[in-house]
Tab-separated table of C-alpha atoms in Angstrom:
chain	number	residue	atom	x	y	z
A	1	MET	CA	-14.035	-50.874	-81.094
A	2	ILE	CA	-14.936	-53.709	-78.734
A	3	MET	CA	-13.355	-53.736	-75.277
A	4	ALA	CA	-12.800	-57.355	-74.275
A	5	GLY	CA	-10.485	-57.494	-71.273
A	6	GLY	CA	-11.404	-59.248	-68.051
A	7	ALA	CA	-9.936	-61.371	-65.297
A	8	GLY	CA	-12.453	-64.226	-65.435
A	9	THR	CA	-13.515	-63.897	-61.790
A	10	ARG	CA	-17.172	-62.833	-61.724
A	11	PHE	CA	-18.504	-65.985	-63.379
A	12	TRP	CA	-16.142	-68.456	-61.745
A	13	PRO	CA	-15.904	-71.417	-62.092
A	14	ALA	CA	-17.257	-71.244	-65.654
A	15	SER	CA	-14.981	-68.268	-66.314
A	16	ARG	CA	-11.231	-68.387	-65.729
A	17	LYS	CA	-8.229	-66.191	-66.472
A	18	ASN	CA	-7.984	-67.673	-69.973
A	19	LEU	CA	-11.752	-67.934	-70.433
A	20	PRO	CA	-13.486	-64.781	-69.120
A	21	LYS	CA	-17.207	-64.242	-69.437
A	22	GLN	CA	-17.098	-62.634	-72.889
A	23	LEU	CA	-15.929	-65.984	-74.290
A	24	LEU	CA	-18.745	-67.908	-72.597
A	25	ARG	CA	-22.203	-68.769	-73.847
A	26	LEU	CA	-24.329	-67.298	-71.094
A	27	VAL	CA	-27.393	-66.148	-73.059
A	28	GLY	CA	-28.288	-67.598	-76.451
A	29	GLU	CA	-26.225	-69.886	-78.642
A	30	ARG	CA	-23.270	-67.542	-79.228
A	31	SER	CA	-20.609	-66.361	-76.813
A	32	MET	CA	-20.840	-62.793	-75.517
A	33	ILE	CA	-18.123	-61.494	-77.840
A	34	GLN	CA	-19.546	-63.330	-80.860
A	35	ALA	CA	-22.946	-61.773	-80.140
A	36	THR	CA	-21.289	-58.340	-79.906
A	37	VAL	CA	-19.675	-58.716	-83.331
A	38	ASP	CA	-23.006	-59.981	-84.714
A	39	ARG	CA	-24.608	-56.815	-83.311
A	40	VAL	CA	-22.318	-54.444	-85.215
A	41	ALA	CA	-22.405	-56.423	-88.473
A	42	PRO	CA	-25.372	-54.452	-89.932
A	43	PHE	CA	-23.374	-51.210	-89.945
A	44	CYS	CA	-19.697	-52.162	-89.780
A	45	ASP	CA	-17.674	-54.406	-92.077
A	46	PRO	CA	-15.459	-56.925	-90.191
A	47	ALA	CA	-12.397	-55.184	-91.637
A	48	ARG	CA	-13.346	-52.133	-89.540
A	49	VAL	CA	-14.009	-53.981	-86.280
A	50	MET	CA	-11.220	-53.692	-83.695
A	51	VAL	CA	-11.060	-55.737	-80.495
A	52	VAL	CA	-8.824	-54.647	-77.626
A	53	THR	CA	-8.151	-57.319	-75.018
A	54	ASN	CA	-5.224	-58.626	-72.991
A	55	GLN	CA	-2.387	-60.650	-74.454
A	56	VAL	CA	-3.469	-64.047	-73.119
A	57	LEU	CA	-6.876	-63.722	-74.796
A	58	VAL	CA	-5.737	-62.843	-78.327
A	59	ASP	CA	-5.637	-66.476	-79.498
A	60	PRO	CA	-8.969	-67.555	-77.935
A	61	ILE	CA	-10.703	-64.467	-79.331
A	62	ALA	CA	-9.195	-65.009	-82.776
A	63	GLN	CA	-10.525	-68.580	-82.720
A	64	GLN	CA	-14.031	-67.384	-81.872
A	65	LEU	CA	-13.945	-64.543	-84.429
A	66	PRO	CA	-12.407	-65.981	-87.619
A	67	GLU	CA	-14.026	-63.191	-89.664
A	68	LEU	CA	-11.701	-60.629	-88.051
A	69	SER	CA	-8.160	-60.005	-89.205
A	70	ARG	CA	-5.573	-60.959	-86.581
A	71	GLU	CA	-4.178	-57.415	-86.857
A	72	ASN	CA	-7.516	-56.079	-85.630
A	73	ILE	CA	-7.185	-57.880	-82.277
A	74	LEU	CA	-4.883	-55.912	-79.987
A	75	GLY	CA	-3.546	-57.638	-76.882
A	76	GLU	CA	-2.571	-55.268	-74.095
A	77	PRO	CA	0.618	-56.259	-72.244
A	78	ALA	CA	-0.741	-54.803	-68.977
A	79	LYS	CA	-4.113	-53.868	-67.477
A	80	ARG	CA	-4.541	-50.082	-67.655
A	81	ASP	CA	-8.342	-49.563	-67.609
A	82	THR	CA	-10.467	-48.150	-70.439
A	83	ALA	CA	-8.958	-44.744	-71.273
A	84	PRO	CA	-5.587	-46.009	-72.583
A	85	CYS	CA	-7.110	-48.780	-74.705
A	86	ILE	CA	-9.668	-46.371	-76.190
A	87	ALA	CA	-6.927	-43.806	-76.820
A	88	LEU	CA	-4.740	-46.332	-78.637
A	89	ALA	CA	-7.566	-47.672	-80.789
A	90	ALA	CA	-8.614	-44.128	-81.736
A	91	ALA	CA	-5.032	-43.125	-82.519
A	92	ILE	CA	-4.513	-46.132	-84.796
A	93	VAL	CA	-7.785	-45.460	-86.634
A	94	HIS	CA	-6.944	-41.747	-86.949
A	95	ARG	CA	-3.704	-42.542	-88.791
A	96	SER	CA	-5.633	-44.146	-91.644
A	97	ASP	CA	-8.848	-42.066	-91.476
A	98	PRO	CA	-8.736	-38.736	-89.592
A	99	GLU	CA	-12.464	-38.204	-90.272
A	100	ALA	CA	-13.554	-41.566	-88.881
A	101	ILE	CA	-16.453	-41.956	-86.485
A	102	GLN	CA	-15.853	-44.576	-83.819
A	103	VAL	CA	-18.349	-46.642	-81.842
A	104	VAL	CA	-16.941	-48.021	-78.582
A	105	MET	CA	-18.650	-50.774	-76.617
A	106	PRO	CA	-17.896	-53.523	-74.095
A	107	SER	CA	-18.082	-57.162	-75.137
A	108	ASP	CA	-20.290	-58.403	-72.301
A	109	HIS	CA	-23.612	-56.627	-72.804
A	110	VAL	CA	-26.923	-58.258	-73.656
A	111	ILE	CA	-28.885	-56.067	-76.083
A	112	GLY	CA	-32.324	-56.986	-77.388
A	113	SER	CA	-32.696	-56.051	-81.047
A	114	ASN	CA	-29.666	-55.743	-83.319
A	115	GLU	CA	-31.782	-53.776	-85.795
A	116	ILE	CA	-32.871	-51.176	-83.241
A	117	PHE	CA	-29.328	-50.979	-81.887
A	118	ALA	CA	-28.029	-50.257	-85.401
A	119	GLN	CA	-30.649	-47.521	-85.844
A	120	ALA	CA	-29.619	-45.905	-82.562
A	121	VAL	CA	-25.924	-46.011	-83.445
A	122	ALA	CA	-26.648	-44.501	-86.857
A	123	ALA	CA	-28.558	-41.649	-85.201
A	124	ALA	CA	-25.671	-41.015	-82.806
A	125	ALA	CA	-23.191	-41.075	-85.681
A	126	ARG	CA	-25.202	-38.465	-87.575
A	127	MET	CA	-25.309	-36.287	-84.489
A	128	VAL	CA	-21.531	-36.295	-83.981
A	129	GLN	CA	-21.015	-35.830	-87.722
A	130	ASP	CA	-23.166	-32.684	-87.644
A	131	HIS	CA	-21.694	-31.509	-84.319
A	132	PRO	CA	-18.020	-32.485	-84.488
A	133	THR	CA	-17.174	-31.513	-80.906
A	134	ALA	CA	-19.978	-33.629	-79.424
A	135	ILE	CA	-19.552	-36.973	-77.711
A	136	ALA	CA	-22.590	-39.256	-77.623
A	137	THR	CA	-23.369	-41.970	-75.129
A	138	PHE	CA	-26.417	-44.130	-74.502
A	139	GLY	CA	-28.367	-43.969	-71.255
A	140	ILE	CA	-30.525	-46.904	-70.221
A	141	PRO	CA	-33.869	-46.009	-68.598
A	142	PRO	CA	-33.575	-47.677	-65.168
A	143	THR	CA	-36.165	-50.275	-64.216
A	144	TYR	CA	-35.066	-50.678	-60.592
A	145	PRO	CA	-32.617	-48.919	-58.210
A	146	ALA	CA	-29.504	-50.854	-59.255
A	147	GLU	CA	-26.362	-50.470	-57.161
A	148	VAL	CA	-24.094	-52.216	-59.690
A	149	PHE	CA	-24.397	-49.653	-62.505
A	150	GLY	CA	-23.098	-46.121	-62.797
A	151	TYR	CA	-25.664	-43.417	-63.610
A	152	ILE	CA	-25.883	-40.457	-65.983
A	153	GLU	CA	-27.872	-37.420	-64.879
A	154	ARG	CA	-29.267	-35.494	-67.811
A	155	ASP	CA	-29.628	-31.720	-68.085
A	156	SER	CA	-33.032	-30.102	-68.510
A	157	ALA	CA	-32.192	-28.947	-72.037
A	158	LYS	CA	-33.260	-31.458	-74.672
A	159	THR	CA	-31.302	-31.571	-77.910
A	160	THR	CA	-33.151	-31.707	-81.227
A	161	GLU	CA	-30.293	-33.064	-83.325
A	162	CYS	CA	-31.214	-36.732	-82.821
A	163	GLU	CA	-34.096	-38.948	-83.888
A	164	PHE	CA	-34.243	-40.396	-80.377
A	165	PRO	CA	-34.690	-38.418	-77.130
A	166	ALA	CA	-31.336	-36.848	-76.241
A	167	TRP	CA	-30.065	-34.398	-73.647
A	168	GLN	CA	-26.863	-32.719	-72.600
A	169	VAL	CA	-25.233	-34.611	-69.755
A	170	LYS	CA	-25.333	-32.803	-66.434
A	171	LYS	CA	-23.257	-35.227	-64.409
A	172	PHE	CA	-21.873	-38.750	-64.351
A	173	ARG	CA	-22.622	-40.561	-61.103
A	174	GLU	CA	-20.603	-43.402	-59.607
A	175	LYS	CA	-22.180	-46.709	-58.608
A	176	PRO	CA	-24.464	-45.720	-55.707
A	177	ASP	CA	-25.557	-47.340	-52.488
A	178	ALA	CA	-29.154	-48.538	-52.241
A	179	ALA	CA	-30.580	-45.302	-50.823
A	180	THR	CA	-28.832	-43.136	-53.430
A	181	ALA	CA	-29.972	-45.411	-56.263
A	182	ALA	CA	-33.549	-45.173	-55.021
A	183	GLY	CA	-33.175	-41.386	-54.966
A	184	PHE	CA	-32.039	-41.390	-58.603
A	185	ILE	CA	-35.139	-43.328	-59.591
A	186	GLN	CA	-37.413	-41.028	-57.598
A	187	GLN	CA	-35.987	-37.773	-58.952
A	188	GLY	CA	-36.104	-38.928	-62.587
A	189	GLY	CA	-33.793	-37.747	-65.343
A	190	CYS	CA	-31.158	-40.370	-64.512
A	191	TYR	CA	-30.048	-43.261	-66.693
A	192	TRP	CA	-27.885	-46.290	-66.216
A	193	ASN	CA	-24.493	-45.658	-67.821
A	194	SER	CA	-24.210	-48.130	-70.706
A	195	GLY	CA	-20.517	-47.495	-71.370
A	196	ILE	CA	-21.271	-47.291	-75.109
A	197	PHE	CA	-19.871	-44.206	-76.857
A	198	VAL	CA	-19.979	-42.655	-80.334
A	199	TRP	CA	-17.531	-39.898	-81.352
A	200	ARG	CA	-15.243	-38.658	-84.056
A	201	VAL	CA	-11.783	-40.067	-83.412
A	202	ALA	CA	-10.359	-36.567	-83.772
A	203	THR	CA	-12.686	-35.365	-81.014
A	204	ILE	CA	-11.817	-38.028	-78.437
A	205	LEU	CA	-8.111	-37.708	-79.208
A	206	GLY	CA	-8.327	-33.927	-78.767
A	207	ALA	CA	-10.048	-34.379	-75.404
A	208	LEU	CA	-7.465	-36.906	-74.262
A	209	ARG	CA	-4.598	-34.626	-75.303
A	210	GLN	CA	-6.193	-31.825	-73.286
A	211	PHE	CA	-6.897	-33.814	-70.124
A	212	GLU	CA	-4.312	-36.616	-70.265
A	213	PRO	CA	-1.222	-35.317	-72.122
A	214	ALA	CA	1.208	-37.744	-70.440
A	215	MET	CA	-0.929	-40.698	-71.462
A	216	MET	CA	-1.169	-39.467	-75.036
A	217	GLU	CA	2.598	-39.021	-75.396
A	218	ILE	CA	2.982	-42.758	-74.837
A	219	VAL	CA	-0.064	-43.663	-76.941
A	220	ASP	CA	1.284	-41.621	-79.864
A	221	ARG	CA	4.586	-43.476	-79.762
A	222	ILE	CA	2.780	-46.818	-79.858
A	223	ALA	CA	0.391	-45.751	-82.626
A	224	ALA	CA	3.308	-44.476	-84.727
A	225	ALA	CA	4.659	-48.037	-84.829
A	226	ALA	CA	1.345	-49.573	-85.951
A	227	GLY	CA	1.722	-51.631	-89.111
A	228	THR	CA	5.490	-52.032	-88.677
A	229	ALA	CA	7.593	-54.968	-87.565
A	230	GLU	CA	8.456	-53.088	-84.376
A	231	PHE	CA	4.860	-52.634	-83.225
A	232	ASP	CA	4.686	-55.553	-80.773
A	233	ALA	CA	7.960	-54.583	-79.115
A	234	VAL	CA	7.016	-50.913	-78.862
A	235	PHE	CA	3.545	-51.787	-77.576
A	236	ARG	CA	4.993	-54.072	-74.904
A	237	CYS	CA	7.693	-51.623	-73.836
A	238	GLU	CA	5.657	-48.410	-73.793
A	239	PHE	CA	2.176	-49.433	-72.664
A	240	GLU	CA	3.191	-50.441	-69.152
A	241	GLY	CA	4.367	-46.870	-68.541
A	242	ILE	CA	0.816	-45.522	-68.805
A	243	GLN	CA	-1.064	-44.659	-65.638
A	244	GLY	CA	-4.356	-46.526	-65.827
A	245	LYS	CA	-7.593	-44.561	-65.766
A	246	SER	CA	-11.186	-45.098	-66.853
A	247	ILE	CA	-12.562	-43.114	-69.784
A	248	ASP	CA	-15.227	-41.669	-67.457
A	249	TYR	CA	-12.592	-40.160	-65.164
A	250	ALA	CA	-10.229	-39.186	-67.979
A	251	VAL	CA	-12.745	-37.476	-70.274
A	252	MET	CA	-16.469	-37.910	-69.683
A	253	GLU	CA	-16.653	-36.169	-66.307
A	254	ARG	CA	-14.533	-33.260	-67.584
A	255	TYR	CA	-15.698	-32.723	-71.163
A	256	ALA	CA	-18.189	-29.943	-71.914
A	257	ASP	CA	-20.265	-31.419	-74.762
A	258	VAL	CA	-21.378	-34.928	-73.811
A	259	ARG	CA	-24.878	-35.881	-74.950
A	260	VAL	CA	-26.900	-38.793	-73.645
A	261	ILE	CA	-29.317	-40.551	-75.987
A	262	GLU	CA	-32.126	-42.455	-74.326
A	263	ALA	CA	-31.490	-45.990	-75.524
A	264	PRO	CA	-34.384	-47.431	-77.558
A	265	PHE	CA	-32.988	-50.941	-77.127
A	266	SER	CA	-33.179	-53.301	-74.162
A	267	TRP	CA	-29.888	-53.697	-72.328
A	268	ASP	CA	-28.240	-55.571	-69.499
A	269	ASP	CA	-24.694	-55.802	-68.204
A	270	LEU	CA	-23.781	-59.282	-67.037
A	271	GLY	CA	-22.098	-58.542	-63.737
A	272	SER	CA	-22.576	-61.820	-61.845
A	273	TRP	CA	-24.451	-65.107	-61.820
A	274	LEU	CA	-27.465	-63.214	-60.467
A	275	SER	CA	-27.813	-61.662	-63.934
A	276	LEU	CA	-29.052	-64.989	-65.302
A	277	ALA	CA	-32.292	-64.667	-63.364
A	278	ARG	CA	-33.031	-61.340	-65.052
A	279	LEU	CA	-32.095	-62.528	-68.517
A	280	ARG	CA	-33.327	-66.122	-68.600
A	281	GLY	CA	-36.318	-65.614	-66.359
A	282	THR	CA	-37.552	-67.772	-63.500
A	283	ASP	CA	-40.053	-70.594	-63.046
A	284	GLU	CA	-43.027	-70.536	-60.722
A	285	SER	CA	-40.711	-71.175	-57.758
A	286	GLY	CA	-38.303	-68.388	-58.665
A	287	ASN	CA	-35.635	-70.753	-60.027
A	288	THR	CA	-33.410	-70.128	-63.068
A	289	ILE	CA	-32.186	-73.406	-64.554
A	290	ASP	CA	-29.532	-73.936	-67.231
A	291	ALA	CA	-28.666	-77.548	-66.503
A	292	ARG	CA	-29.945	-81.095	-66.327
A	293	HIS	CA	-31.736	-80.629	-63.041
A	294	LEU	CA	-34.296	-82.140	-60.707
A	295	GLY	CA	-35.601	-79.736	-58.079
A	296	ILE	CA	-37.621	-80.845	-55.084
A	297	ARG	CA	-38.825	-78.157	-52.695
A	298	THR	CA	-36.366	-75.752	-54.359
A	299	ALA	CA	-36.930	-72.002	-54.591
A	300	ASN	CA	-35.110	-68.845	-55.734
A	301	THR	CA	-32.096	-70.822	-56.901
A	302	ILE	CA	-29.838	-70.503	-59.972
A	303	VAL	CA	-28.468	-73.780	-61.357
A	304	ARG	CA	-26.049	-74.109	-64.267
A	305	GLY	CA	-24.394	-77.313	-65.418
A	306	HIS	CA	-24.091	-79.693	-68.361
A	307	ASP	CA	-26.501	-82.134	-69.970
A	308	ASP	CA	-24.322	-85.145	-69.083
A	309	HIS	CA	-24.528	-84.514	-65.330
A	310	LEU	CA	-27.695	-84.455	-63.236
A	311	ILE	CA	-27.912	-81.869	-60.449
A	312	VAL	CA	-30.543	-82.568	-57.774
A	313	THR	CA	-31.630	-79.995	-55.205
A	314	LEU	CA	-33.745	-80.964	-52.222
A	315	GLY	CA	-35.181	-78.530	-49.689
A	316	VAL	CA	-33.000	-75.540	-50.589
A	317	SER	CA	-33.550	-71.878	-51.436
A	318	ASP	CA	-31.548	-68.778	-52.323
A	319	LEU	CA	-28.579	-70.682	-53.744
A	320	ILE	CA	-26.315	-70.348	-56.764
A	321	ILE	CA	-25.081	-73.756	-57.963
A	322	ILE	CA	-22.550	-73.815	-60.819
A	323	ARG	CA	-21.047	-77.110	-61.922
A	324	THR	CA	-18.115	-77.379	-64.352
A	325	ALA	CA	-15.855	-80.287	-65.271
A	326	ASP	CA	-13.273	-79.498	-62.591
A	327	ALA	CA	-14.942	-77.235	-60.016
A	328	THR	CA	-18.326	-76.693	-58.365
A	329	LEU	CA	-19.541	-73.470	-56.775
């Protein structure tokens, strides 16, 4: 399951309501969502890839992902955060395969090696297969005290049921301020929260029924209509009645058996234009350039544009300059 909602605000003006960042080419030659589907291809047939997005993005996503069946792209009629969309996807899968193992991930992550990622997912899948009540997530070893990521604090007890280092989760931590983030780094045993999960669909549905019964009553009514002519109408009518909540609040912070696997793959979450400096690197003056550009006495600046338009910077520093056909930031 790939979560692909978004309002198209963080990467404005390149991103818009109808063209959020997961549909943009920000790193590499493929859009973020295309790269995500490429990443799961080694272990998941396209017929078993589900994308959950909002209604206005169903057509653009279908155009970018012709290998996916249109039925596998669900367009939410209202924004309700991650728990309801995960619940619905799991409920639909459970109807056809109650023993299924589900991998859940956002569509806007940059992950280094697809091969290593597939190995890590396979290890997590074996762990939840052998321990059916377990929920697995991936923790990213932090490289600096980031304030834009949530954190996972691991327990002292290491689990032996995984080929990669894994621990029971002690606590999920919200996005911290600078001092708290620095404290996490200093104390050790804390990871960035990747938001990537592996579980048996029966397990996550059981947890949601326990902690969010009102949500699941609505989700069950929608899932019961899946595959019928009434599905779109039921989805539209029922989904808006759900109280939105993140999967961390709904389940992760309340569930007893969550295990964090130390991610063996490189990872980044594209949260703003500043991410480009981390991912594309900088020149000797600290600039990150993705444009036709001439820089004179220019330092610590991010420039993005198009090859048919020259951007010149003279005597500037610490700027973000984004040029599109109809707007410049």
